[in-house]
Short mmCIF file of C-alpha atoms and ligand atoms in Angstrom, two decimals:
data_model
loop_
_atom_site.label_atom_id
_atom_site.label_comp_id
_atom_site.label_asym_id
_atom_site.label_seq_id
_atom_site.Cartn_x
_atom_site.Cartn_y
_atom_site.Cartn_z
CA UNK A 1 119.20 125.41 100.68
CA UNK A 2 115.48 125.89 100.69
CA UNK A 3 113.85 125.32 104.06
CA UNK A 4 110.09 125.69 104.26
CA UNK A 5 107.60 125.48 107.11
CA UNK A 6 104.22 124.45 105.76
CA UNK A 7 101.67 125.80 108.21
CA UNK A 8 97.92 125.64 108.71
CA UNK A 9 95.20 124.08 110.83
CA UNK A 10 94.47 120.34 110.78
CA UNK A 11 92.80 119.50 107.48
CA UNK A 12 94.22 122.49 105.61
CA UNK A 13 96.06 120.22 103.15
CA UNK A 14 99.62 120.30 104.53
CA UNK A 15 100.28 116.60 103.83
CA UNK A 16 98.93 116.76 100.28
CA UNK A 17 100.80 119.95 99.38
CA UNK A 18 104.00 118.69 101.05
CA UNK A 19 104.01 115.74 98.66
CA UNK A 20 103.71 118.06 95.65
CA UNK A 21 106.41 120.41 96.94
CA UNK A 22 108.77 117.49 97.64
CA UNK A 23 108.23 116.06 94.18
CA UNK A 24 108.81 119.43 92.50
CA UNK A 25 111.70 120.84 94.57
CA UNK A 26 113.38 117.66 95.85
CA UNK A 27 113.10 118.57 99.51
CA UNK A 28 113.35 116.23 102.49
CA UNK A 29 110.07 115.82 104.38
CA UNK A 30 109.76 116.18 108.15
CA UNK A 31 106.22 115.42 109.31
CA UNK A 32 106.09 115.06 113.09
CA UNK A 33 102.58 113.54 112.79
CA UNK A 34 103.91 110.80 110.44
CA UNK A 35 106.91 110.22 112.75
CA UNK A 36 104.61 109.81 115.75
CA UNK A 37 102.28 107.46 113.86
CA UNK A 38 105.32 105.34 112.92
CA UNK A 39 106.43 105.22 116.58
CA UNK A 40 102.90 104.22 117.52
CA UNK A 41 102.75 101.46 114.89
CA UNK A 42 106.13 100.10 116.09
CA UNK A 43 104.87 100.28 119.69
CA UNK A 44 108.01 102.07 120.90
CA UNK A 45 108.10 103.65 124.34
CA UNK A 46 107.70 107.06 122.72
CA UNK A 47 104.77 105.81 120.65
CA UNK A 48 103.03 104.44 123.71
CA UNK A 49 103.52 107.76 125.53
CA UNK A 50 102.12 109.71 122.58
CA UNK A 51 99.12 107.45 121.88
CA UNK A 52 96.55 108.79 124.35
CA UNK A 53 97.67 112.39 123.75
CA UNK A 54 97.13 112.00 120.00
CA UNK A 55 93.78 110.27 120.47
CA UNK A 56 92.57 113.30 122.43
CA UNK A 57 93.96 115.74 119.85
CA UNK A 58 96.30 117.34 122.41
CA UNK A 59 99.93 118.23 121.70
CA UNK A 60 102.77 115.83 122.47
CA UNK A 61 105.29 117.57 124.82
CA UNK A 62 107.78 119.90 123.14
CA UNK A 63 110.89 118.05 124.39
CA UNK A 64 109.76 114.80 122.71
CA UNK A 65 109.02 116.56 119.42
CA UNK A 66 112.23 118.58 119.41
CA UNK A 67 114.25 115.44 120.24
CA UNK A 68 112.66 113.60 117.29
CA UNK A 69 113.51 116.41 114.87
CA UNK A 70 117.02 116.83 116.24
CA UNK A 71 117.75 113.13 115.80
CA UNK A 72 116.60 113.11 112.18
CA UNK A 73 117.98 116.44 110.98
CA UNK A 74 121.58 115.91 111.97
CA UNK A 75 123.18 113.72 109.34
CA UNK A 76 121.06 115.37 106.61
CA UNK A 77 123.69 117.93 105.67
CA UNK A 78 123.59 117.01 101.97
CA UNK A 79 119.84 117.53 101.61
CA UNK A 80 118.67 120.18 99.13
CA UNK A 81 116.39 121.52 101.80
CA UNK A 82 113.67 120.59 104.23
CA UNK A 83 109.93 120.92 104.41
CA UNK A 84 108.49 120.92 107.90
CA UNK A 85 104.87 119.76 108.00
CA UNK A 86 102.89 119.92 111.25
CA UNK A 87 105.93 121.34 113.02
CA UNK A 88 106.63 123.71 114.75
CA UNK A 89 103.27 123.71 116.55
CA UNK A 90 104.25 125.89 119.52
CA UNK A 91 106.43 128.98 119.84
CA UNK A 92 108.86 126.93 121.98
CA UNK A 93 109.21 124.45 119.08
CA UNK A 94 109.79 127.33 116.64
CA UNK A 95 112.52 128.75 118.86
CA UNK A 96 114.14 125.33 119.23
CA UNK A 97 114.05 124.82 115.45
CA UNK A 98 115.76 128.18 114.84
CA UNK A 99 118.44 127.25 117.36
CA UNK A 100 118.97 123.81 115.82
CA UNK A 101 119.18 125.16 112.27
CA UNK A 102 121.52 127.90 113.42
CA UNK A 103 123.87 125.26 114.89
CA UNK A 104 123.88 123.60 111.47
CA UNK A 105 124.44 126.90 109.63
CA UNK A 106 120.94 126.88 108.13
CA UNK A 107 117.73 128.86 108.48
CA UNK A 108 114.03 128.83 107.56
CA UNK A 109 113.42 130.72 104.31
CA UNK A 110 109.64 130.96 104.44
CA UNK A 111 106.53 129.88 106.32
CA UNK A 112 103.71 129.12 103.89
CA UNK A 113 100.34 129.24 105.63
CA UNK A 114 97.33 127.42 104.14
CA UNK A 115 94.22 129.40 105.06
CA UNK A 116 90.98 127.40 105.24
CA UNK A 117 87.78 128.20 107.16
CA UNK A 118 86.63 126.10 110.11
CA UNK A 119 83.59 124.35 108.55
CA UNK A 120 85.63 123.28 105.51
CA UNK A 121 88.30 121.82 107.85
CA UNK A 122 85.71 119.78 109.76
CA UNK A 123 84.12 118.50 106.52
CA UNK A 124 87.52 117.48 105.08
CA UNK A 125 88.67 115.73 108.26
CA UNK A 126 85.43 113.78 108.67
CA UNK A 127 85.79 112.66 105.04
CA UNK A 128 89.43 111.62 105.64
CA UNK A 129 88.34 109.71 108.76
CA UNK A 130 85.93 107.69 106.62
CA UNK A 131 88.45 107.09 103.85
CA UNK A 132 91.68 106.46 105.78
CA UNK A 133 90.40 105.33 109.15
CA UNK A 134 92.66 107.69 111.13
CA UNK A 135 91.39 107.33 114.69
CA UNK A 136 91.86 111.04 115.47
CA UNK A 137 89.58 112.06 112.58
CA UNK A 138 86.32 111.85 114.58
CA UNK A 139 84.19 114.90 115.37
CA UNK A 140 85.11 115.23 119.04
CA UNK A 141 88.87 114.96 118.43
CA UNK A 142 88.68 117.16 115.32
CA UNK A 143 87.02 119.96 117.29
CA UNK A 144 89.65 119.67 120.00
CA UNK A 145 92.49 119.68 117.44
CA UNK A 146 91.12 122.89 115.93
CA UNK A 147 90.83 124.42 119.43
CA UNK A 148 94.41 123.39 120.26
CA UNK A 149 95.54 124.87 116.94
CA UNK A 150 93.83 128.19 117.70
CA UNK A 151 95.19 128.37 121.27
CA UNK A 152 98.70 126.93 121.03
CA UNK A 153 99.71 126.78 117.37
CA UNK A 154 98.37 129.95 115.74
CA UNK A 155 100.89 132.12 117.73
CA UNK A 156 103.64 130.40 115.70
CA UNK A 157 102.42 132.45 112.73
CA UNK A 158 103.19 135.65 114.65
CA UNK A 159 106.64 134.30 115.43
CA UNK A 160 107.49 134.01 111.72
CA UNK A 161 105.62 137.23 110.86
CA UNK A 162 108.00 138.92 113.29
CA UNK A 163 110.87 137.63 111.16
CA UNK A 164 109.12 138.78 107.95
CA UNK A 165 108.84 135.17 106.75
CA UNK A 166 105.10 134.43 106.82
CA UNK A 167 103.18 134.16 103.55
CA UNK A 168 99.52 133.20 103.64
CA UNK A 169 97.84 131.34 100.78
CA UNK A 170 94.15 130.67 100.08
CA UNK A 171 93.83 126.95 100.84
CA UNK A 172 90.49 126.47 99.07
CA UNK A 173 90.45 125.18 95.50
CA UNK A 174 91.88 122.27 93.52
CA UNK A 175 95.13 120.61 94.64
CA UNK A 176 96.81 121.96 91.48
CA UNK A 177 95.55 125.51 91.98
CA UNK A 178 96.77 125.60 95.57
CA UNK A 179 100.14 124.15 94.56
CA UNK A 180 100.56 126.81 91.90
CA UNK A 181 99.87 129.53 94.53
CA UNK A 182 102.55 127.99 96.77
CA UNK A 183 105.12 127.47 94.03
CA UNK A 184 104.56 131.05 92.83
CA UNK A 185 105.82 132.22 96.21
CA UNK A 186 108.67 129.69 96.42
CA UNK A 187 109.93 130.55 92.92
CA UNK A 188 110.09 134.22 93.81
CA UNK A 189 112.01 133.84 97.07
P1 LIG B 1 99.18 115.64 112.36
O1 LIG B 1 99.30 114.42 111.54
O2 LIG B 1 100.24 116.66 112.06
O3 LIG B 1 97.81 116.23 112.35
O4 LIG B 1 99.47 115.18 113.88
C1 LIG B 1 98.65 114.25 114.55
C2 LIG B 1 98.81 114.41 116.06
O5 LIG B 1 100.18 114.17 116.43
C3 LIG B 1 98.50 115.79 116.61
O6 LIG B 1 97.11 115.96 116.87
C4 LIG B 1 99.34 115.81 117.89
O7 LIG B 1 98.73 115.05 118.90
C5 LIG B 1 100.59 115.06 117.46
N1 LIG B 1 101.61 115.98 116.89
C6 LIG B 1 102.07 116.01 115.60
N2 LIG B 1 103.00 116.95 115.43
C7 LIG B 1 103.16 117.55 116.65
C8 LIG B 1 103.97 118.63 117.11
N3 LIG B 1 104.81 119.29 116.29
N4 LIG B 1 103.84 118.97 118.41
C9 LIG B 1 103.02 118.32 119.26
N5 LIG B 1 102.21 117.31 118.88
C10 LIG B 1 102.28 116.92 117.57
#
């Protein structure tokens, strides 16, 4: 099995590159952001709890996120592998993921980190806000999401570095160029 964590700040291209990786390697996608947006659209209790947190660009509590992943991952034993996109976003989530995978006899093979500078992230997210109308892609929320990433999420990189699994990739360039940097690493695992 090939289990990948695709890592990087908001706007670094995780969603776009996940699609390419899924298409090429046949992996199952776990995007906690997409799951939360689906809960929100269906107006579930969880979605209603998450709504104001997401609008502010804060993190949804770890127990909710871990519960969502747990529910979806069990029963996926025949998958060729998983790609985690936007998760884990805290060290507690990373520890819970390791524990969950361990219970299932699996592990993370690699964390691929998309490295993009701050101004480029803001420019990309403002553009996406105009094109896709995502309500959290406005300047105030974008700046908070980047701050939350720096404070709470960037330590997750150290967690995987400690396991020798982190590989950083230049996240600037064409979609194809970035994909070929990522697949170069995956193919050599
Ligand atoms: P994303 O689409 O990954 O940028 O996620 C959008 C928003 O959903 C984030 O700004 C958070 O409010 C929430 N969210 C998504 N994934 C997580 C996670 N793993 N932990 C906590 N909050 C999350």
